[in-house]
Amino acid sequence: MNYESSRQAADRLGVPIHTIRKWAREHRIPGAVRHGHSWMIPADFVPTDRQDAQPEHAKTQGMGSCLIRIAMPLMNSAYPVGSCREFIDAIPDRDVQAIAWGEYYYYCGQAEQAARAMEPYQDSADPMLRNSANLVGFFANFTRGDTHRAMRAFERLLADLQQELQAQPSPLLHAIGALAVTTASVLLHLPVSSDVDLQQCLSCLPDGLKLWSCYLLAHKSYLEKNHCGSLAIAELALSMNAKLYPVPAIYVHLVAAMDLMSLKRVEEATRHIAQAWALAQPDGLIEPFGEHHGLLQGLIERFFQKSDPDAFEKIIAITYSFSAGWRKIHNPIAQHEVADNLTTTEFTIAMMYNRGWTAKEIAAYMSLSPRTITNAIQVIYQKLGISGKRELEQFMLG
């Protein structure tokens, strides 16, 4: 294990040295070693839920006086599956609790409530609250159709990161800024700024946000059509944590399923979506499934349509609202049109056909006749104003 001095740990985390020493004395830093009158701190230590539960006042560069917090508290929490609401209710820091409720509303497909919950914190003096509020606010607002508020939140994220890069803040703050901007950029399928390298920041993040970062890196590899590499990242990430972080784990299982569908390994993909649903369903965290509908290439229909029609209807409703807002932001920035006039079934068929599935294979997978699939492909061509498969790729995701 690599160690650093208490002073180096304090500078890296942006907290007073007496806070580091207090945590070490109270055995709140795993692996800390007494060295004379001071302490040697593991170089990869970051504050965990235990430190956040009893926050102290600290001065960090550019922050003034504020509480020690970590961004995206629900994302970064290893709560017991099925007790998400009770877990949030028990958070003692009321501002952190408010952010966690905003996250919860978003993951449950309640974009309107999520946007309202995050709005008071989007200009907070605390960068952890501010980055969390702007990141969730960005997705919540474009999902509910408010592109203007969504773009304001995204611009705040970019401005924050640029300011942090210039100010050379603690590595933790830099990592949180990079994580927020990378999340928005990757999930919008837009290039990430060359100044942002999330991989270099991973060691500064707590475990839940490391798992989320692995999802982002896997998703980026997926968009680059490196499906085997993306799958390797996802499966390695899922095997590494001793604790279960339900929210990022749901997303990692979904990206693994996306890769496996692209590799035509349907049964393995189905197992991953089943694992994601086992983590999500007890707490109603249905939003991620709607976000990934098209990329899952028919897996939503196969898994939910007959076995859980109520969940299927909710997922499809989320898909339409999320996709409509997504295109309003993605298409103008990327100067690239993604199909917006196809039904979810037509989009699924188009995605699979674009990925090399034959009409016969799609028919067998979707329990439809080959003639139905062939007719659907012709309808897709007519709607998109194209004449053949070669032109289809420009309208598809990934």
Short mmCIF file of C-alpha atoms in Angstrom, two decimals:
data_model
loop_
_atom_site.label_atom_id
_atom_site.label_comp_id
_atom_site.label_asym_id
_atom_site.label_seq_id
_atom_site.Cartn_x
_atom_site.Cartn_y
_atom_site.Cartn_z
CA MET A 1 0.00 0.00 0.00
CA ASN A 2 1.24 3.51 -0.83
CA TYR A 3 1.17 6.11 1.94
CA GLU A 4 1.30 9.87 2.19
CA SER A 5 1.70 12.25 5.10
CA SER A 6 -1.25 13.80 6.91
CA ARG A 7 -0.35 17.12 5.28
CA GLN A 8 -0.31 15.58 1.79
CA ALA A 9 -3.68 13.89 2.45
CA ALA A 10 -5.15 17.17 3.71
CA ASP A 11 -3.91 19.05 0.63
CA ARG A 12 -5.19 16.33 -1.72
CA LEU A 13 -8.66 16.25 -0.16
CA GLY A 14 -8.90 19.97 0.52
CA VAL A 15 -9.51 19.63 4.28
CA PRO A 16 -7.60 20.90 7.34
CA ILE A 17 -4.78 18.68 8.59
CA HIS A 18 -6.41 18.45 12.04
CA THR A 19 -9.43 16.82 10.37
CA ILE A 20 -7.23 14.12 8.83
CA ARG A 21 -5.55 13.50 12.19
CA LYS A 22 -8.89 13.36 14.00
CA TRP A 23 -10.26 10.80 11.51
CA ALA A 24 -7.09 8.72 11.92
CA ARG A 25 -7.30 8.82 15.75
CA GLU A 26 -10.94 7.74 15.59
CA HIS A 27 -10.04 4.83 13.24
CA ARG A 28 -12.10 6.35 10.45
CA ILE A 29 -9.26 6.01 7.90
CA PRO A 30 -8.70 2.31 7.11
CA GLY A 31 -4.99 1.47 7.03
CA ALA A 32 -3.78 4.72 8.68
CA VAL A 33 -0.51 4.19 10.57
CA ARG A 34 0.81 6.23 13.51
CA HIS A 35 4.21 7.78 12.73
CA GLY A 36 5.74 9.66 15.66
CA HIS A 37 3.40 12.53 16.49
CA SER A 38 1.63 12.32 13.13
CA TRP A 39 0.00 9.76 10.84
CA MET A 40 0.73 8.09 7.50
CA ILE A 41 -2.43 7.93 5.37
CA PRO A 42 -3.18 5.47 2.52
CA ALA A 43 -2.66 7.43 -0.70
CA ASP A 44 -5.97 6.24 -2.16
CA PHE A 45 -8.08 7.23 0.85
CA VAL A 46 -11.17 9.35 0.22
CA PRO A 47 -13.94 10.27 2.71
CA THR A 48 -16.64 7.60 2.85
CA ASP A 49 -20.22 7.52 4.08
CA ARG A 50 -18.92 7.29 7.65
CA GLN A 51 -17.08 10.60 7.42
CA ASP A 52 -20.05 12.19 5.65
CA ALA A 53 -22.38 11.05 8.43
CA GLN A 54 -20.49 13.23 10.92
CA PRO A 55 -19.31 16.14 8.78
CA GLU A 56 -16.92 18.79 10.06
CA HIS A 57 -16.33 22.30 8.83
CA ALA A 58 -13.44 22.68 6.41
CA LYS A 59 -11.92 25.29 4.15
CA THR A 60 -11.16 24.19 0.62
CA GLN A 61 -9.73 26.19 -2.23
CA GLY A 62 -12.38 28.40 -3.75
CA MET A 63 -15.09 27.03 -1.40
CA GLY A 64 -14.92 29.17 1.73
CA SER A 65 -16.32 27.45 4.81
CA CYS A 66 -18.50 24.44 4.07
CA LEU A 67 -19.25 20.85 5.08
CA ILE A 68 -17.19 17.94 3.81
CA ARG A 69 -19.46 16.16 1.36
CA ILE A 70 -19.24 13.84 -1.64
CA ALA A 71 -21.22 14.46 -4.84
CA MET A 72 -24.11 12.22 -5.90
CA PRO A 73 -24.75 10.77 -2.42
CA LEU A 74 -27.28 8.15 -3.52
CA MET A 75 -25.11 7.03 -6.43
CA ASN A 76 -22.24 6.69 -3.98
CA SER A 77 -24.14 4.76 -1.28
CA ALA A 78 -24.12 1.05 -0.53
CA TYR A 79 -27.66 0.95 0.83
CA PRO A 80 -29.61 -2.34 1.23
CA VAL A 81 -31.71 -3.06 -1.86
CA GLY A 82 -35.37 -2.35 -1.14
CA SER A 83 -34.68 0.26 1.55
CA CYS A 84 -33.67 3.23 -0.56
CA ARG A 85 -36.26 5.65 0.84
CA GLU A 86 -35.50 4.68 4.43
CA PHE A 87 -31.80 5.14 3.75
CA ILE A 88 -32.35 8.66 2.40
CA ASP A 89 -34.59 9.55 5.34
CA ALA A 90 -31.75 8.62 7.70
CA ILE A 91 -29.16 10.95 6.12
CA PRO A 92 -28.42 13.53 8.86
CA ASP A 93 -27.13 16.32 6.61
CA ARG A 94 -30.32 17.94 5.27
CA ASP A 95 -28.68 19.36 2.15
CA VAL A 96 -27.15 16.01 1.25
CA GLN A 97 -30.52 14.40 1.95
CA ALA A 98 -32.22 16.85 -0.44
CA ILE A 99 -29.74 15.98 -3.19
CA ALA A 100 -30.28 12.25 -2.56
CA TRP A 101 -34.06 12.73 -2.87
CA GLY A 102 -33.52 14.54 -6.17
CA GLU A 103 -31.43 11.62 -7.41
CA TYR A 104 -34.07 9.18 -6.23
CA TYR A 105 -36.87 11.00 -8.05
CA TYR A 106 -34.82 10.98 -11.24
CA TYR A 107 -33.95 7.26 -11.06
CA CYS A 108 -37.66 6.55 -10.45
CA GLY A 109 -38.64 8.34 -13.66
CA GLN A 110 -40.04 11.42 -11.91
CA ALA A 111 -38.15 14.08 -13.86
CA GLU A 112 -40.38 16.97 -12.81
CA GLN A 113 -39.85 16.31 -9.09
CA ALA A 114 -36.13 15.74 -9.61
CA ALA A 115 -35.73 19.07 -11.40
CA ARG A 116 -37.57 20.92 -8.63
CA ALA A 117 -35.50 19.23 -5.91
CA MET A 118 -32.20 20.19 -7.57
CA GLU A 119 -33.01 23.78 -8.53
CA PRO A 120 -32.20 25.38 -5.12
CA TYR A 121 -28.70 23.88 -5.19
CA GLN A 122 -27.60 24.69 -8.74
CA ASP A 123 -25.75 27.83 -7.59
CA SER A 124 -24.68 26.46 -4.20
CA ALA A 125 -21.36 27.61 -2.75
CA ASP A 126 -20.56 23.96 -2.02
CA PRO A 127 -19.16 22.41 -5.23
CA MET A 128 -20.31 18.91 -4.25
CA LEU A 129 -23.92 20.05 -3.91
CA ARG A 130 -23.63 22.28 -6.98
CA ASN A 131 -22.17 19.61 -9.27
CA SER A 132 -24.74 17.06 -8.11
CA ALA A 133 -27.63 19.47 -8.64
CA ASN A 134 -26.48 20.55 -12.09
CA LEU A 135 -25.77 17.03 -13.29
CA VAL A 136 -29.12 15.61 -12.19
CA GLY A 137 -30.85 18.85 -13.17
CA PHE A 138 -29.41 18.58 -16.67
CA PHE A 139 -30.89 15.14 -17.29
CA ALA A 140 -34.14 15.81 -15.43
CA ASN A 141 -34.83 19.03 -17.33
CA PHE A 142 -34.24 17.72 -20.83
CA THR A 143 -36.29 14.61 -19.99
CA ARG A 144 -39.20 16.84 -19.00
CA GLY A 145 -38.74 18.88 -22.19
CA ASP A 146 -37.11 22.01 -20.73
CA THR A 147 -34.06 22.28 -22.99
CA HIS A 148 -33.25 25.81 -21.83
CA ARG A 149 -32.87 24.85 -18.16
CA ALA A 150 -31.02 21.68 -19.15
CA MET A 151 -28.42 23.60 -21.14
CA ARG A 152 -27.98 26.15 -18.33
CA ALA A 153 -27.14 23.26 -16.00
CA PHE A 154 -24.69 21.79 -18.52
CA GLU A 155 -23.01 25.17 -19.00
CA ARG A 156 -22.60 25.47 -15.22
CA LEU A 157 -20.90 22.06 -15.16
CA LEU A 158 -18.48 23.11 -17.90
CA ALA A 159 -17.77 26.47 -16.24
CA ASP A 160 -17.15 24.78 -12.90
CA LEU A 161 -14.72 22.31 -14.39
CA GLN A 162 -12.83 25.01 -16.28
CA GLN A 163 -12.55 27.09 -13.11
CA GLU A 164 -11.32 24.06 -11.15
CA LEU A 165 -8.70 23.25 -13.79
CA GLN A 166 -7.39 26.80 -13.67
CA ALA A 167 -7.46 27.02 -9.87
CA GLN A 168 -5.72 23.64 -9.42
CA PRO A 169 -8.06 22.52 -6.62
CA SER A 170 -7.77 19.37 -4.55
CA PRO A 171 -7.66 16.21 -6.68
CA LEU A 172 -11.03 15.17 -5.26
CA LEU A 173 -12.75 18.33 -6.52
CA HIS A 174 -11.04 17.95 -9.91
CA ALA A 175 -12.21 14.33 -10.09
CA ILE A 176 -15.81 15.25 -9.25
CA GLY A 177 -15.81 17.97 -11.92
CA ALA A 178 -14.37 15.58 -14.50
CA LEU A 179 -16.92 12.94 -13.54
CA ALA A 180 -19.86 15.33 -13.94
CA VAL A 181 -18.80 16.64 -17.36
CA THR A 182 -17.88 13.16 -18.61
CA THR A 183 -21.28 11.83 -17.53
CA ALA A 184 -23.13 14.47 -19.52
CA SER A 185 -20.85 14.14 -22.54
CA VAL A 186 -20.78 10.34 -22.77
CA LEU A 187 -24.50 9.88 -22.24
CA LEU A 188 -25.21 12.52 -24.87
CA HIS A 189 -22.85 10.68 -27.24
CA LEU A 190 -20.78 13.83 -27.66
CA PRO A 191 -16.97 14.20 -27.55
CA VAL A 192 -15.49 14.78 -24.09
CA SER A 193 -13.23 17.83 -23.70
CA SER A 194 -9.56 16.99 -24.20
CA ASP A 195 -8.88 18.63 -20.80
CA VAL A 196 -10.94 15.94 -19.06
CA ASP A 197 -9.36 12.54 -18.41
CA LEU A 198 -11.59 10.60 -16.06
CA GLN A 199 -9.24 7.61 -15.99
CA GLN A 200 -6.52 9.73 -14.38
CA CYS A 201 -8.96 10.83 -11.65
CA LEU A 202 -10.33 7.41 -10.68
CA SER A 203 -8.07 6.89 -7.67
CA CYS A 204 -9.40 10.09 -6.07
CA LEU A 205 -13.04 8.99 -6.12
CA PRO A 206 -14.92 6.96 -3.48
CA ASP A 207 -15.96 3.45 -4.45
CA GLY A 208 -19.52 4.17 -5.59
CA LEU A 209 -18.39 6.91 -7.96
CA LYS A 210 -15.51 4.71 -9.16
CA LEU A 211 -18.11 2.13 -10.19
CA TRP A 212 -20.10 4.84 -11.99
CA SER A 213 -16.89 5.98 -13.72
CA CYS A 214 -16.34 2.42 -14.94
CA TYR A 215 -19.83 2.51 -16.44
CA LEU A 216 -18.94 5.72 -18.28
CA LEU A 217 -15.65 4.30 -19.57
CA ALA A 218 -17.45 1.14 -20.70
CA HIS A 219 -20.18 3.20 -22.40
CA LYS A 220 -17.52 5.25 -24.18
CA SER A 221 -15.87 2.06 -25.46
CA TYR A 222 -19.29 0.82 -26.59
CA LEU A 223 -19.81 3.99 -28.63
CA GLU A 224 -16.40 3.38 -30.20
CA LYS A 225 -17.73 -0.08 -31.18
CA ASN A 226 -15.17 -1.80 -28.95
CA HIS A 227 -17.79 -4.13 -27.49
CA CYS A 228 -15.37 -6.71 -26.11
CA GLY A 229 -13.32 -4.00 -24.39
CA SER A 230 -16.45 -2.37 -23.00
CA LEU A 231 -17.74 -5.69 -21.71
CA ALA A 232 -14.40 -6.39 -20.02
CA ILE A 233 -14.55 -3.04 -18.17
CA ALA A 234 -18.12 -3.71 -17.03
CA GLU A 235 -17.50 -7.25 -15.83
CA LEU A 236 -14.28 -6.30 -14.05
CA ALA A 237 -16.02 -3.38 -12.33
CA LEU A 238 -18.84 -5.62 -11.10
CA SER A 239 -16.35 -8.08 -9.62
CA MET A 240 -14.20 -5.58 -7.73
CA ASN A 241 -16.32 -4.02 -4.96
CA ALA A 242 -16.91 -5.88 -1.71
CA LYS A 243 -19.93 -3.62 -1.08
CA LEU A 244 -22.95 -3.40 -3.38
CA TYR A 245 -23.65 0.09 -4.74
CA PRO A 246 -27.08 -0.49 -6.33
CA VAL A 247 -27.45 2.61 -8.53
CA PRO A 248 -24.14 2.45 -10.45
CA ALA A 249 -24.35 -1.37 -10.51
CA ILE A 250 -27.68 -1.13 -12.40
CA TYR A 251 -26.02 0.99 -15.08
CA VAL A 252 -22.97 -1.30 -15.32
CA HIS A 253 -25.20 -4.35 -15.83
CA LEU A 254 -27.07 -2.46 -18.56
CA VAL A 255 -23.93 -1.52 -20.48
CA ALA A 256 -22.77 -5.15 -20.25
CA ALA A 257 -26.14 -6.20 -21.71
CA MET A 258 -25.73 -3.64 -24.52
CA ASP A 259 -22.33 -5.11 -25.42
CA LEU A 260 -23.58 -8.69 -25.31
CA MET A 261 -26.50 -7.85 -27.58
CA SER A 262 -24.09 -6.30 -30.07
CA LEU A 263 -22.08 -9.53 -29.86
CA LYS A 264 -25.32 -11.55 -30.35
CA ARG A 265 -24.86 -13.28 -26.98
CA VAL A 266 -28.53 -12.97 -26.09
CA GLU A 267 -28.80 -15.28 -23.09
CA GLU A 268 -25.87 -13.62 -21.33
CA ALA A 269 -27.36 -10.22 -22.06
CA THR A 270 -30.67 -11.39 -20.58
CA ARG A 271 -28.92 -12.45 -17.37
CA HIS A 272 -27.40 -8.99 -16.99
CA ILE A 273 -30.72 -7.21 -17.47
CA ALA A 274 -32.29 -9.60 -14.96
CA GLN A 275 -29.58 -8.69 -12.44
CA ALA A 276 -30.12 -4.98 -13.12
CA TRP A 277 -33.86 -5.36 -12.57
CA ALA A 278 -33.32 -7.28 -9.32
CA LEU A 279 -31.39 -4.25 -8.02
CA ALA A 280 -33.84 -1.67 -9.39
CA GLN A 281 -37.35 -3.09 -9.01
CA PRO A 282 -37.60 -3.20 -5.19
CA ASP A 283 -36.97 0.56 -5.02
CA GLY A 284 -38.74 1.52 -8.25
CA LEU A 285 -35.54 2.68 -10.02
CA ILE A 286 -36.92 2.28 -13.53
CA GLU A 287 -35.39 5.29 -15.32
CA PRO A 288 -32.11 3.60 -16.44
CA PHE A 289 -34.05 1.00 -18.44
CA GLY A 290 -35.89 3.69 -20.41
CA GLU A 291 -32.65 5.58 -21.04
CA HIS A 292 -31.01 2.50 -22.59
CA HIS A 293 -33.99 1.10 -24.51
CA GLY A 294 -32.63 1.57 -28.04
CA LEU A 295 -29.11 0.48 -27.14
CA LEU A 296 -30.46 -2.74 -25.60
CA GLN A 297 -31.73 -3.78 -29.05
CA GLY A 298 -35.03 -5.42 -28.16
CA LEU A 299 -34.00 -6.75 -24.77
CA ILE A 300 -36.58 -4.54 -23.01
CA GLU A 301 -39.38 -6.05 -25.10
CA ARG A 302 -38.07 -9.58 -24.62
CA PHE A 303 -37.64 -9.28 -20.85
CA PHE A 304 -40.60 -7.09 -19.80
CA GLN A 305 -43.39 -7.08 -22.37
CA LYS A 306 -45.07 -10.32 -21.27
CA SER A 307 -43.66 -10.87 -17.78
CA ASP A 308 -44.26 -7.35 -16.43
CA PRO A 309 -46.48 -5.31 -18.78
CA ASP A 310 -46.94 -2.47 -16.27
CA ALA A 311 -43.19 -1.96 -15.98
CA PHE A 312 -42.92 -2.25 -19.77
CA GLU A 313 -45.43 0.59 -20.26
CA LYS A 314 -43.57 2.81 -17.82
CA ILE A 315 -40.23 2.08 -19.47
CA ILE A 316 -41.57 2.90 -22.93
CA ALA A 317 -43.07 6.19 -21.63
CA ILE A 318 -39.68 7.10 -20.14
CA THR A 319 -37.99 6.13 -23.40
CA TYR A 320 -40.13 8.52 -25.43
CA SER A 321 -39.67 11.49 -23.08
CA PHE A 322 -35.95 10.88 -22.52
CA SER A 323 -35.25 10.33 -26.23
CA ALA A 324 -37.18 13.42 -27.31
CA GLY A 325 -35.20 15.65 -24.96
CA TRP A 326 -31.96 13.83 -25.77
CA ARG A 327 -32.34 14.52 -29.49
CA LYS A 328 -33.12 18.22 -28.92
CA ILE A 329 -29.72 18.61 -27.30
CA HIS A 330 -27.65 16.00 -29.13
CA ASN A 331 -28.65 16.70 -32.73
CA PRO A 332 -27.84 20.45 -32.90
CA ILE A 333 -24.53 20.07 -31.01
CA ALA A 334 -23.39 16.99 -32.92
CA GLN A 335 -24.87 18.27 -36.20
CA HIS A 336 -26.02 14.71 -36.66
CA GLU A 337 -29.63 13.54 -36.89
CA VAL A 338 -30.81 10.57 -34.84
CA ALA A 339 -34.13 9.09 -35.94
CA ASP A 340 -37.02 10.81 -34.16
CA ASN A 341 -40.04 9.54 -36.09
CA LEU A 342 -39.81 5.81 -35.41
CA THR A 343 -41.79 3.86 -32.85
CA THR A 344 -39.76 2.09 -30.15
CA THR A 345 -40.34 -1.23 -31.95
CA GLU A 346 -39.23 0.22 -35.28
CA PHE A 347 -36.16 1.75 -33.64
CA THR A 348 -35.29 -1.63 -32.11
CA ILE A 349 -35.56 -3.36 -35.49
CA ALA A 350 -33.49 -0.61 -37.12
CA MET A 351 -30.80 -0.86 -34.44
CA MET A 352 -30.52 -4.63 -34.79
CA TYR A 353 -30.56 -4.53 -38.59
CA ASN A 354 -27.89 -1.83 -38.53
CA ARG A 355 -25.78 -4.02 -36.20
CA GLY A 356 -25.72 -6.90 -38.67
CA TRP A 357 -28.71 -8.96 -37.59
CA THR A 358 -30.57 -10.44 -40.57
CA ALA A 359 -34.33 -10.07 -40.93
CA LYS A 360 -34.66 -13.79 -40.14
CA GLU A 361 -32.56 -13.46 -36.94
CA ILE A 362 -34.52 -10.41 -35.79
CA ALA A 363 -37.81 -12.23 -36.45
CA ALA A 364 -36.74 -15.24 -34.39
CA TYR A 365 -35.50 -13.02 -31.56
CA MET A 366 -38.65 -10.87 -31.46
CA SER A 367 -41.06 -13.81 -32.06
CA LEU A 368 -42.33 -12.24 -35.26
CA SER A 369 -42.48 -13.51 -38.83
CA PRO A 370 -39.64 -12.67 -41.25
CA ARG A 371 -42.22 -10.99 -43.51
CA THR A 372 -43.25 -8.68 -40.64
CA ILE A 373 -39.63 -7.67 -40.10
CA THR A 374 -39.03 -7.15 -43.83
CA ASN A 375 -42.13 -4.94 -44.06
CA ALA A 376 -41.04 -3.00 -40.95
CA ILE A 377 -37.64 -2.34 -42.51
CA GLN A 378 -39.30 -0.87 -45.58
CA VAL A 379 -41.50 1.35 -43.37
CA ILE A 380 -38.34 2.49 -41.53
CA TYR A 381 -36.68 3.40 -44.84
CA GLN A 382 -39.75 5.39 -45.90
CA LYS A 383 -39.94 7.28 -42.60
CA LEU A 384 -36.24 8.14 -42.70
CA GLY A 385 -36.31 9.02 -46.40
CA ILE A 386 -33.56 6.54 -47.32
CA SER A 387 -33.36 3.73 -49.84
CA GLY A 388 -31.10 1.14 -48.25
CA LYS A 389 -29.10 -0.21 -45.34
CA ARG A 390 -25.97 1.78 -46.20
CA GLU A 391 -27.77 5.03 -45.29
CA LEU A 392 -29.31 3.67 -42.10
CA GLU A 393 -26.27 4.01 -39.84
CA GLN A 394 -26.37 7.82 -39.75
CA PHE A 395 -29.74 7.71 -37.96
CA MET A 396 -28.82 5.08 -35.32
CA LEU A 397 -27.31 5.41 -31.86
CA GLY A 398 -23.81 4.15 -31.17
#
